[in-house]
Coordinates of C-alpha atoms in Angstrom, one line a residue:
Chain H
M1 CA 47.2 7.2 -24.7
T2 CA 44.2 7.3 -27.1
A3 CA 40.9 9.1 -26.6
V4 CA 37.9 7.3 -25.4
I5 CA 35.6 10.2 -26.3
E6 CA 36.5 12.7 -29.0
T7 CA 34.7 15.9 -30.2
Q8 CA 35.3 18.2 -32.7
N9 CA 34.0 21.7 -33.2
L10 CA 30.8 20.7 -31.1
S11 CA 28.1 23.3 -31.0
K12 CA 24.6 23.1 -29.9
W13 CA 21.9 25.9 -29.7
Y14 CA 18.3 25.9 -28.6
R15 CA 16.4 28.2 -30.8
N16 CA 18.5 31.3 -30.3
V17 CA 19.8 30.2 -27.0
L18 CA 23.5 29.0 -27.2
G19 CA 24.1 25.7 -25.4
L20 CA 27.5 24.9 -26.6
S21 CA 29.8 26.4 -28.6
D22 CA 32.9 25.0 -30.7
V23 CA 33.9 22.3 -28.3
T24 CA 37.0 20.2 -29.5
L25 CA 38.1 17.7 -26.7
K26 CA 39.7 14.6 -26.3
I27 CA 38.8 12.4 -23.2
E28 CA 41.1 9.4 -22.2
S29 CA 40.3 7.0 -19.6
G30 CA 40.5 7.9 -16.0
I31 CA 38.3 10.6 -14.4
T32 CA 37.5 13.7 -16.1
G33 CA 35.6 16.6 -14.3
I34 CA 33.5 18.8 -15.9
L35 CA 33.0 21.9 -14.0
G36 CA 30.9 25.0 -14.3
P37 CA 28.3 26.9 -13.0
N38 CA 24.6 26.3 -13.4
G39 CA 23.6 26.6 -16.9
A40 CA 26.9 26.8 -18.3
G41 CA 26.4 23.9 -20.9
K42 CA 27.8 20.9 -18.8
S43 CA 24.4 19.0 -19.2
T44 CA 24.0 19.6 -22.9
F45 CA 27.8 18.5 -23.3
L46 CA 26.9 15.1 -21.5
K47 CA 23.9 14.9 -23.8
L48 CA 25.8 15.4 -26.8
I49 CA 28.5 12.9 -26.0
T50 CA 25.6 10.3 -24.9
G51 CA 23.9 10.9 -28.4
Q52 CA 20.7 12.1 -26.8
I53 CA 20.7 15.4 -28.7
K54 CA 22.4 16.0 -32.0
P55 CA 24.8 18.9 -32.6
N56 CA 24.0 21.8 -34.9
I57 CA 27.8 21.6 -35.7
G58 CA 30.6 19.2 -35.1
N59 CA 30.5 15.4 -34.3
V60 CA 31.3 13.1 -31.3
T61 CA 32.9 9.8 -31.5
V62 CA 33.2 7.0 -28.7
K63 CA 35.8 4.6 -29.0
G64 CA 36.0 5.7 -32.6
E65 CA 32.5 5.3 -33.6
K66 CA 29.6 7.6 -33.9
I67 CA 27.3 7.7 -31.1
R68 CA 23.9 9.3 -32.5
N69 CA 21.7 6.4 -33.2
N70 CA 24.4 3.8 -32.5
Y71 CA 22.6 1.7 -29.9
S72 CA 25.2 -0.9 -29.4
L73 CA 27.3 1.5 -28.2
F74 CA 25.2 2.0 -24.8
S75 CA 26.2 -1.3 -23.8
I76 CA 29.3 0.1 -22.8
I77 CA 28.2 3.4 -21.5
G78 CA 26.4 4.0 -18.1
F79 CA 24.7 7.4 -18.1
C80 CA 23.3 9.0 -14.7
P81 CA 21.1 11.9 -15.8
E82 CA 20.7 15.3 -13.8
Q83 CA 17.0 15.1 -13.5
D84 CA 15.3 13.8 -10.5
S85 CA 12.7 11.5 -12.4
F86 CA 11.6 7.9 -12.1
Y87 CA 9.0 5.5 -12.9
E88 CA 7.4 6.3 -9.6
E89 CA 5.2 3.3 -9.2
M90 CA 8.0 1.0 -9.6
T91 CA 9.9 -0.4 -6.8
G92 CA 13.7 0.1 -6.5
W93 CA 14.2 -3.6 -7.4
Q94 CA 11.8 -3.3 -10.3
F95 CA 13.6 -0.2 -11.7
I96 CA 17.0 -1.6 -12.0
T97 CA 15.7 -5.3 -13.1
S98 CA 13.6 -3.5 -15.8
L99 CA 16.3 -1.6 -17.2
L100 CA 18.8 -4.4 -17.0
K101 CA 16.2 -6.3 -19.2
L102 CA 16.7 -4.0 -22.0
Y103 CA 20.5 -5.3 -22.3
F104 CA 19.5 -8.9 -23.2
F105 CA 20.7 -10.4 -19.8
S106 CA 19.6 -13.8 -18.6
T107 CA 17.1 -13.4 -15.9
F108 CA 20.1 -14.9 -13.3
E109 CA 22.3 -12.1 -14.6
I110 CA 19.5 -9.5 -14.2
E111 CA 18.9 -10.6 -10.6
T112 CA 22.8 -10.9 -9.9
K113 CA 23.7 -7.5 -11.1
A114 CA 20.8 -5.6 -9.8
Q115 CA 21.5 -7.3 -6.3
K116 CA 25.0 -6.1 -6.7
A117 CA 24.2 -2.6 -8.0
L118 CA 21.8 -2.2 -5.0
E119 CA 24.1 -3.2 -2.4
I120 CA 26.7 -1.1 -3.7
V121 CA 24.5 2.0 -3.3
E122 CA 23.0 0.5 -0.2
L123 CA 19.4 0.0 -1.0
I124 CA 19.3 -3.3 -1.1
K125 CA 17.0 -3.2 2.4
D126 CA 14.7 -0.6 0.7
K127 CA 14.6 -2.4 -2.7
D128 CA 10.9 -3.4 -2.3
R129 CA 9.7 -0.1 -1.4
V130 CA 8.1 2.1 -4.3
I131 CA 10.4 4.7 -5.5
R132 CA 7.9 7.3 -4.7
S133 CA 8.4 7.0 -1.0
Y134 CA 12.3 7.1 -1.3
S135 CA 14.1 10.5 0.2
R136 CA 16.0 12.6 -2.0
G137 CA 19.5 10.9 -1.3
M138 CA 17.7 7.4 -2.1
R139 CA 16.6 8.4 -5.4
Q140 CA 19.7 9.9 -6.2
R141 CA 21.7 6.5 -5.3
L142 CA 19.2 4.5 -7.2
K143 CA 19.9 6.8 -10.4
F144 CA 23.6 6.0 -9.8
A145 CA 22.7 2.2 -9.3
Q146 CA 21.1 2.2 -12.8
A147 CA 24.2 3.5 -14.5
I148 CA 26.6 1.1 -13.0
A149 CA 24.4 -2.0 -12.7
H150 CA 25.2 -3.1 -16.5
E151 CA 28.9 -2.8 -15.4
P152 CA 29.8 -0.4 -18.4
E153 CA 33.4 0.8 -19.6
I154 CA 32.4 4.1 -19.7
F155 CA 30.3 6.1 -17.0
I156 CA 29.2 9.7 -17.7
L157 CA 27.5 11.2 -14.5
D158 CA 25.7 14.3 -14.6
E159 CA 25.8 15.8 -10.8
P160 CA 25.9 12.4 -9.4
L161 CA 26.4 14.0 -5.9
N162 CA 23.4 16.1 -5.9
G163 CA 21.2 15.5 -2.9
L164 CA 23.4 13.1 -1.1
D165 CA 24.6 13.3 2.5
P166 CA 28.4 13.9 3.3
L167 CA 28.7 10.1 3.9
G168 CA 27.0 9.2 0.7
R169 CA 29.1 11.5 -1.1
R170 CA 32.3 10.2 0.3
K171 CA 31.0 6.5 -0.9
I172 CA 30.4 7.5 -4.1
I173 CA 33.5 9.4 -4.7
R174 CA 35.3 6.4 -3.4
L175 CA 33.6 4.1 -5.9
I176 CA 34.0 6.3 -8.7
K177 CA 38.0 6.1 -7.9
T178 CA 37.7 2.2 -7.9
Y179 CA 36.2 2.7 -11.4
K180 CA 39.1 4.5 -12.1
S181 CA 41.6 1.9 -10.8
E182 CA 39.9 -0.5 -13.0
G183 CA 40.8 1.4 -16.2
K184 CA 37.4 2.7 -16.8
T185 CA 36.5 6.1 -18.2
I186 CA 34.3 8.3 -15.8
I187 CA 33.1 11.8 -16.8
V188 CA 31.6 13.7 -13.7
S189 CA 29.9 17.0 -14.0
S190 CA 29.5 19.3 -11.1
H191 CA 29.1 23.0 -10.1
V192 CA 31.1 22.3 -7.0
L193 CA 34.7 22.6 -7.2
P194 CA 35.6 20.4 -3.9
E195 CA 33.4 17.7 -5.3
I196 CA 35.4 17.5 -8.4
E197 CA 38.5 17.9 -6.6
A198 CA 38.0 15.1 -4.4
M199 CA 37.8 12.8 -7.4
T200 CA 40.2 13.9 -10.0
K201 CA 42.9 16.3 -11.2
K202 CA 41.8 16.4 -14.8
I203 CA 39.2 19.0 -15.2
I204 CA 37.4 20.8 -17.8
L205 CA 35.9 24.4 -17.0
I206 CA 32.7 25.1 -18.9
H207 CA 31.3 28.6 -18.8
Q208 CA 28.7 30.3 -21.1
G209 CA 28.8 27.2 -23.5
K210 CA 32.4 27.3 -23.9
I211 CA 35.7 25.7 -22.7
F212 CA 36.9 28.2 -20.3
A213 CA 39.8 26.3 -19.1
Q214 CA 41.3 22.6 -19.3
G215 CA 43.9 20.9 -17.3
D216 CA 45.2 20.1 -14.0
I217 CA 43.3 21.3 -11.0
H218 CA 46.1 22.9 -9.4
Y219 CA 46.1 25.4 -12.2
I220 CA 42.3 26.3 -11.5
R221 CA 43.0 26.0 -7.8
D222 CA 45.8 28.7 -8.2
L223 CA 43.3 30.8 -10.2
I224 CA 40.4 30.4 -7.5
E225 CA 43.2 31.1 -4.7
A226 CA 43.6 34.5 -6.0
H227 CA 40.1 35.3 -5.9
P228 CA 39.0 37.2 -2.8
H229 CA 36.5 35.4 -0.8
I230 CA 33.8 36.9 1.4
I231 CA 33.1 34.8 4.7
S232 CA 29.8 35.9 6.8
I233 CA 30.3 34.8 10.5
K234 CA 27.5 35.2 13.2
C235 CA 28.9 35.1 16.5
S236 CA 28.6 36.2 20.2
N237 CA 31.4 39.1 20.0
P238 CA 31.8 40.2 16.4
R239 CA 34.2 43.0 17.3
E240 CA 36.5 41.0 19.5
L241 CA 36.7 38.7 16.6
A242 CA 37.2 41.5 14.0
S243 CA 40.1 42.6 16.3
R244 CA 41.5 39.3 15.9
F245 CA 41.2 39.1 11.9
I246 CA 43.0 42.4 11.3
R247 CA 46.1 41.3 12.7
E248 CA 46.3 38.3 10.1
D249 CA 47.9 39.1 6.8
Y250 CA 45.5 36.8 4.6
V251 CA 42.4 39.0 5.9
L252 CA 41.9 42.0 3.4
K253 CA 38.9 43.5 4.8
V254 CA 36.3 43.3 7.9
H255 CA 32.9 44.8 7.7
F256 CA 30.1 44.8 10.3
G257 CA 26.7 43.8 9.4
P258 CA 23.7 45.9 9.9
T259 CA 22.3 43.7 12.7
Q260 CA 25.5 44.0 14.7
D261 CA 25.4 40.3 15.4
G262 CA 28.1 39.3 12.7
L263 CA 30.9 40.3 10.5
L264 CA 32.0 39.9 6.8
V265 CA 35.6 39.1 6.3
E266 CA 37.4 39.3 2.9
T267 CA 40.3 37.0 2.3
N268 CA 42.6 36.3 -0.3
N269 CA 43.5 32.9 1.2
R270 CA 40.4 30.8 1.7
D271 CA 42.0 27.7 2.7
K272 CA 44.3 29.2 5.2
F273 CA 41.4 31.3 6.5
F274 CA 39.5 28.2 7.3
S275 CA 42.2 26.2 8.9
L276 CA 43.0 28.8 11.2
L277 CA 39.4 29.5 12.3
P278 CA 38.7 27.1 14.8
S279 CA 41.9 27.9 17.0
L280 CA 40.9 31.5 16.7
F281 CA 37.4 31.0 17.9
V282 CA 38.8 28.7 20.9
E283 CA 41.4 31.1 22.0
S284 CA 39.2 34.2 22.1
N285 CA 36.3 32.1 23.7
I286 CA 33.6 33.3 21.2
Q287 CA 30.7 31.2 20.4
V288 CA 29.9 30.8 16.6
E289 CA 26.2 30.6 15.4
E290 CA 27.0 30.5 11.8
I291 CA 29.6 30.7 9.2
T292 CA 28.6 31.1 5.6
S293 CA 30.4 32.1 2.3
P294 CA 28.1 34.2 0.2
D295 CA 30.4 34.1 -3.0
D296 CA 31.7 30.6 -2.2
N297 CA 30.4 29.2 -5.7
L298 CA 31.7 28.7 -9.3
Q299 CA 29.8 31.6 -10.5
A300 CA 31.5 34.1 -8.4
V301 CA 34.8 32.6 -9.0
F302 CA 34.0 32.6 -12.9
D303 CA 32.7 36.2 -12.8
Y304 CA 36.0 37.2 -11.2
L305 CA 38.2 35.1 -13.6
I306 CA 36.6 36.6 -16.6
G307 CA 36.6 40.2 -15.2
K308 CA 33.2 41.0 -14.4
Chain Y
M1 CA 30.0 -6.4 -23.8
K2 CA 29.0 -4.9 -26.8
H3 CA 26.0 -6.4 -28.6
K4 CA 27.0 -7.9 -31.8
D5 CA 23.7 -8.3 -33.6
N6 CA 22.2 -4.8 -32.9
G7 CA 20.8 -4.7 -36.6
G8 CA 19.1 -7.7 -37.1
V9 CA 15.3 -8.6 -37.1
T10 CA 15.6 -10.7 -34.0
F11 CA 17.6 -8.2 -32.3
F12 CA 14.7 -5.8 -33.1
L13 CA 12.2 -8.1 -32.1
N14 CA 13.8 -9.0 -28.8
S15 CA 14.1 -5.2 -28.0
T16 CA 10.6 -4.7 -28.7
K17 CA 9.5 -7.8 -26.5
N18 CA 11.8 -6.7 -23.7
I19 CA 10.2 -3.0 -23.8
F20 CA 6.8 -4.6 -24.0
S21 CA 7.3 -6.8 -21.0
V22 CA 8.7 -3.9 -18.9
F23 CA 5.7 -1.7 -19.8
F24 CA 3.0 -4.2 -19.7
S25 CA 3.9 -4.9 -16.0
L26 CA 4.2 -1.2 -15.3
G27 CA 1.0 -0.3 -17.1
K28 CA -0.8 -2.8 -15.0
R29 CA 0.2 -0.7 -11.7
A30 CA -0.3 2.5 -13.2
K31 CA -3.0 4.8 -11.6
K32 CA -4.5 5.6 -15.0
T33 CA -5.1 2.0 -15.6
K34 CA -7.1 1.5 -12.6
A35 CA -9.2 4.6 -13.2
F36 CA -9.8 3.3 -17.0
Y37 CA -10.8 -0.1 -15.3
L38 CA -13.5 1.7 -13.2
I39 CA -14.7 3.4 -16.6
S40 CA -14.7 0.4 -18.4
F41 CA -16.9 -1.2 -15.9
I42 CA -19.8 1.3 -16.3
P43 CA -21.6 -0.8 -18.9
V44 CA -21.5 -3.5 -16.5
V45 CA -23.2 -1.5 -13.7
M46 CA -25.5 -0.3 -16.5
A47 CA -26.3 -4.2 -17.4
L48 CA -26.6 -5.1 -13.7
V49 CA -29.4 -2.2 -13.3
I50 CA -31.0 -3.2 -16.5
K51 CA -31.2 -6.9 -15.6
F52 CA -32.6 -6.1 -11.8
G53 CA -35.1 -3.8 -13.4
Q54 CA -36.2 -6.6 -15.7
I55 CA -36.4 -9.1 -13.0
L56 CA -38.1 -6.8 -10.3
S57 CA -40.7 -5.6 -13.0
E58 CA -41.2 -9.2 -14.4
R59 CA -40.7 -7.8 -18.1
S60 CA -38.4 -8.9 -20.6
D61 CA -39.8 -7.4 -23.9
I62 CA -36.2 -6.4 -24.8
G63 CA -33.9 -9.1 -25.4
G64 CA -30.4 -9.2 -23.7
I65 CA -28.3 -9.4 -26.9
Y66 CA -30.2 -6.2 -28.3
I67 CA -29.3 -4.3 -25.3
F68 CA -25.8 -5.6 -25.4
T69 CA -25.3 -4.6 -29.1
N70 CA -26.6 -1.2 -28.4
I71 CA -24.2 -0.7 -25.6
I72 CA -21.4 -1.9 -27.7
M73 CA -22.4 0.7 -30.5
A74 CA -23.1 3.7 -28.1
F75 CA -20.7 3.0 -25.3
Y76 CA -17.7 1.0 -26.5
L77 CA -17.3 2.0 -30.0
Q78 CA -18.1 5.5 -29.9
F79 CA -16.6 6.3 -26.3
L80 CA -14.7 4.0 -24.4
I81 CA -12.1 2.4 -27.0
L82 CA -11.5 6.2 -28.1
I83 CA -10.9 7.5 -24.6
L84 CA -8.6 4.3 -23.8
A85 CA -6.7 4.7 -27.2
L86 CA -6.2 8.3 -26.8
F87 CA -4.8 8.3 -23.3
F88 CA -2.8 4.9 -23.7
G89 CA -1.4 6.1 -27.5
T90 CA -0.6 9.5 -26.6
S91 CA 1.1 8.5 -23.2
V92 CA 3.6 6.2 -25.3
C93 CA 5.7 9.1 -26.0
S94 CA 4.4 12.2 -23.9
E95 CA 4.6 10.2 -20.3
E96 CA 8.4 9.9 -21.0
L97 CA 8.7 13.5 -21.8
E98 CA 6.5 14.8 -19.1
G99 CA 8.2 12.6 -16.5
K100 CA 11.5 12.8 -18.0
T101 CA 12.1 9.1 -17.9
L102 CA 12.9 9.2 -21.6
T103 CA 16.8 9.2 -20.9
Y104 CA 16.6 5.8 -19.3
L105 CA 15.2 4.2 -22.5
T106 CA 17.4 6.4 -25.0
T107 CA 20.7 5.4 -23.2
R108 CA 20.0 1.6 -23.6
P109 CA 21.1 -0.5 -26.6
I110 CA 17.8 -0.7 -28.2
S111 CA 16.5 1.1 -31.1
K112 CA 14.1 3.9 -30.7
S113 CA 11.5 2.0 -33.0
A114 CA 11.7 -0.7 -30.5
I115 CA 10.7 1.6 -27.9
I116 CA 7.9 2.8 -29.5
L117 CA 6.4 -0.5 -30.7
G118 CA 7.1 -2.1 -27.6
K119 CA 5.1 0.5 -25.5
Y120 CA 2.6 0.8 -28.2
T121 CA 1.9 -3.2 -28.2
S122 CA 2.0 -3.3 -24.2
Y123 CA -0.5 -0.5 -23.9
T124 CA -2.8 -1.7 -26.7
A125 CA -3.0 -5.2 -25.0
L126 CA -3.9 -3.7 -21.7
A127 CA -6.5 -1.7 -23.4
I128 CA -7.8 -4.8 -25.1
L129 CA -7.9 -6.9 -21.7
M130 CA -9.5 -3.9 -19.9
T131 CA -12.3 -3.6 -22.7
A132 CA -12.9 -7.3 -23.0
A133 CA -13.4 -7.8 -19.1
G134 CA -16.3 -5.0 -19.4
V135 CA -17.7 -6.6 -22.3
V136 CA -17.6 -10.1 -21.2
C137 CA -19.0 -9.3 -17.9
S138 CA -22.0 -7.1 -19.5
F139 CA -22.5 -9.9 -22.1
L140 CA -22.9 -12.5 -19.4
I141 CA -25.2 -10.5 -17.0
L142 CA -27.4 -9.4 -20.0
N143 CA -27.9 -13.0 -21.3
V144 CA -27.9 -14.6 -18.0
N145 CA -31.3 -16.4 -19.0
S146 CA -29.8 -17.7 -22.5
L147 CA -26.2 -18.8 -21.6
L148 CA -26.6 -21.9 -23.3
D149 CA -27.6 -20.4 -26.5
F150 CA -24.1 -20.9 -28.2
S151 CA -25.1 -18.7 -31.2
L152 CA -24.6 -15.6 -29.0
Y153 CA -21.2 -16.4 -28.4
K154 CA -20.4 -15.7 -32.1
I155 CA -21.8 -12.2 -31.6
L156 CA -19.7 -11.6 -28.4
L157 CA -16.5 -12.8 -30.3
R158 CA -17.3 -10.7 -33.3
D159 CA -17.8 -7.5 -31.1
L160 CA -14.7 -8.4 -29.1
A161 CA -12.7 -8.6 -32.5
V162 CA -14.2 -5.3 -33.8
L163 CA -13.4 -3.5 -30.7
S164 CA -9.9 -4.9 -30.4
L165 CA -9.2 -3.9 -34.0
G166 CA -10.6 -0.5 -33.1
L167 CA -8.1 -0.1 -30.3
I168 CA -5.0 -1.5 -32.5
C169 CA -5.9 1.2 -35.2
Y170 CA -6.7 4.2 -32.6
T171 CA -3.9 3.5 -30.5
A172 CA -1.5 3.5 -33.3
F173 CA -3.0 6.6 -34.5
F174 CA -2.6 8.4 -31.1
T175 CA 0.7 7.0 -30.6
F176 CA 1.8 8.9 -33.8
I177 CA 0.1 11.9 -32.7
G178 CA 1.8 11.8 -29.1
T179 CA 5.2 11.9 -30.7
F180 CA 4.4 14.6 -33.0
L181 CA 2.3 17.3 -31.0
K182 CA 3.0 18.3 -27.5
R183 CA -0.6 19.0 -26.7
S184 CA -1.7 15.5 -28.2
I185 CA -4.7 15.3 -25.7
M186 CA -6.4 18.3 -26.8
F187 CA -6.1 17.2 -30.5
G188 CA -7.0 13.7 -29.8
L189 CA -10.1 14.9 -27.9
M190 CA -11.3 17.1 -30.9
F191 CA -10.2 14.2 -33.4
S192 CA -12.4 11.4 -31.4
F193 CA -15.5 13.5 -30.5
G194 CA -15.4 16.1 -33.5
W195 CA -14.1 14.3 -36.5
E196 CA -14.9 10.7 -35.9
N197 CA -18.4 11.7 -34.5
V198 CA -19.3 13.9 -37.5
I199 CA -17.6 12.6 -40.6
Q200 CA -19.1 9.0 -40.3
Y201 CA -22.4 10.5 -41.0
F202 CA -21.4 12.2 -44.1
P203 CA -22.8 10.6 -47.2
G204 CA -20.6 9.2 -50.1
T205 CA -16.7 8.5 -49.7
T206 CA -16.3 11.3 -47.1
Q207 CA -17.4 9.0 -44.3
R208 CA -14.4 6.7 -45.4
F209 CA -12.0 9.3 -43.9
A210 CA -13.4 8.2 -40.2
I211 CA -11.9 5.1 -38.6
V212 CA -15.1 4.2 -37.2
H213 CA -16.6 3.9 -40.5
Y214 CA -14.5 0.8 -41.1
L215 CA -15.4 -0.5 -37.6
K216 CA -19.1 -0.3 -38.2
S217 CA -18.7 -1.8 -41.4
L218 CA -17.9 -5.0 -39.7
L219 CA -20.7 -5.0 -37.5
P220 CA -24.3 -5.9 -38.8
S221 CA -26.8 -2.7 -39.4
T222 CA -29.2 -2.8 -36.5
S223 CA -32.4 -1.6 -37.7
G224 CA -35.1 0.7 -35.9
G225 CA -35.3 1.6 -32.3
R226 CA -34.0 4.4 -30.2
F227 CA -30.5 4.1 -31.6
S228 CA -31.4 4.3 -35.2
F229 CA -29.9 7.7 -35.6
L230 CA -26.4 6.1 -34.9
L231 CA -26.5 4.3 -38.1
F232 CA -27.7 7.6 -40.1
R233 CA -26.4 7.0 -43.6
L234 CA -24.0 4.4 -43.1
E235 CA -22.7 3.1 -46.4
P236 CA -20.6 0.2 -45.2
S237 CA -17.4 -0.9 -46.9
S238 CA -16.9 -4.7 -47.6
P239 CA -15.5 -6.7 -44.4
G240 CA -12.5 -7.4 -46.3
T241 CA -11.7 -3.7 -47.4
A242 CA -12.6 -2.6 -43.9
I243 CA -10.1 -4.9 -42.2
A244 CA -7.5 -4.2 -44.8
M245 CA -7.9 -0.5 -44.1
L246 CA -7.8 -0.8 -40.5
F247 CA -4.4 -2.7 -40.8
L248 CA -3.2 -0.3 -43.3
I249 CA -3.9 2.7 -41.0
T250 CA -2.2 0.9 -38.1
G251 CA 0.8 0.3 -40.2
V252 CA 1.3 3.6 -41.7
F253 CA 0.6 5.4 -38.4
L254 CA 3.1 3.3 -36.1
A255 CA 5.7 3.7 -39.1
F256 CA 5.4 7.4 -38.9
A257 CA 5.5 7.1 -35.1
C258 CA 8.6 5.2 -35.2
L259 CA 10.4 7.4 -37.8
L260 CA 9.4 10.5 -36.1
F261 CA 10.6 9.5 -32.6
S262 CA 13.8 8.2 -34.2
L263 CA 14.6 11.4 -36.0
K264 CA 13.2 14.1 -33.9
E265 CA 15.1 15.6 -31.0
Y266 CA 13.1 15.8 -27.5
I267 CA 14.4 18.3 -25.1
L268 CA 13.5 17.6 -21.5
E269 CA 12.8 20.9 -20.1
D270 CA 13.8 21.7 -16.3

């Protein structure tokens, strides 16, 4: 399979801050997930491959052509930026049709495509409201709509699921998968592993501006599985719950919090822990107030993987 | 779907036209436009007050066209067009950076020069329309008794043309400043009310380094009266030279703005 996007020794720094270092990649059609904690260099990478910023070293080609200042390539690229910014005084409809105008479509095509995009993201009823009055989720969906409205071949989506409710996330994920089945190329960034996992098996891990790992999600999953997780549970009877936990082989440690209304459980098998948790609560007749995972984020995983 | 004619003049003009149409309609709705509409109607209020004063006192020893000319010189030429050009010109680039909306334009199949030129023309057109509305209203109010004197309309047209040229030229200059400097408004204010207000009164060729010199060269020198200090030591250039210089300044600064915007890397800070 030929590469749609190719980078060679791509490096970028902002004054003395490293943004990206020596990234050489070939991205083929299908969905590629770019995963990394906040500030890892994901957005810098996406801005470089869309030619918005120029690399200090290296180069980027999209379909064999250099991207920087190659405006015609943007006819086939749909970019969804991370930042939550809009022309606030426009309505959703005006925003989409205005941007479609810049592709030289006829008025009929503009209206048809805008209608279709807004229907896909379920904003058609709110199309005449000014963007300023949109909720966070609506704004995110509108941002997604502008990236898909001109029906591009390549989608570059920077944290597209941010701010969406679970239902909205599921719909966007399903849509992204549909584009994959149509043979399109989709690059999605996220700092949340399950989000990427729900879309693709092909992932690139970025950390501190470097490609940390690349390949099948199972490899990354295996690394993460070995990472001990701490889960905090607030419940009606923490001591009773603790006595149940210590019988399980996947539980490594149990601590009681200072307030005595909860406990911290350390496990080396996060998935098994969460799958058995509901039955444990039911059997012991314990009422749960809150379950949180203080280190359930990529930063913790990366820190663990690099041996911090 | 890749656009075939992405390097041609037609493509460039169409891109500019599309950007113009998007930002002209966006600009009409913008809050700043509404605020500037109010400011541009200050002379209309002044004209109404003066006219009512004349009617109530039954005195009309100062002609309407005289007051109108002085309003043009003192308010429009030395204040309003500078303010409009400053805020509209610098915002061509800075509003995209501050609002972090630049990405929406730079990831479309249009050149960066077309973005600058399209936004520049749309904002200049808005500023001209805004100015013209106030000027025409002031003219009609102040000359309500002599509306059938068609020679007065020549003055109106001439003044409108000079103010439009001023807006075209100043907005181009401030568009360049906006693409170049982060704190462009501060620099623009210093330029407008420092440099432009001082240099124009310098003797000899020095006054030719102010844009307002060329604008004033296109207006007849009014004599005497309370506003004579505004024309202190004006050594006008010929109308042909003045018009050529204004277009030259416009062209040069727009070219620099396009070049800079195409080459410079703008980082949208979080």
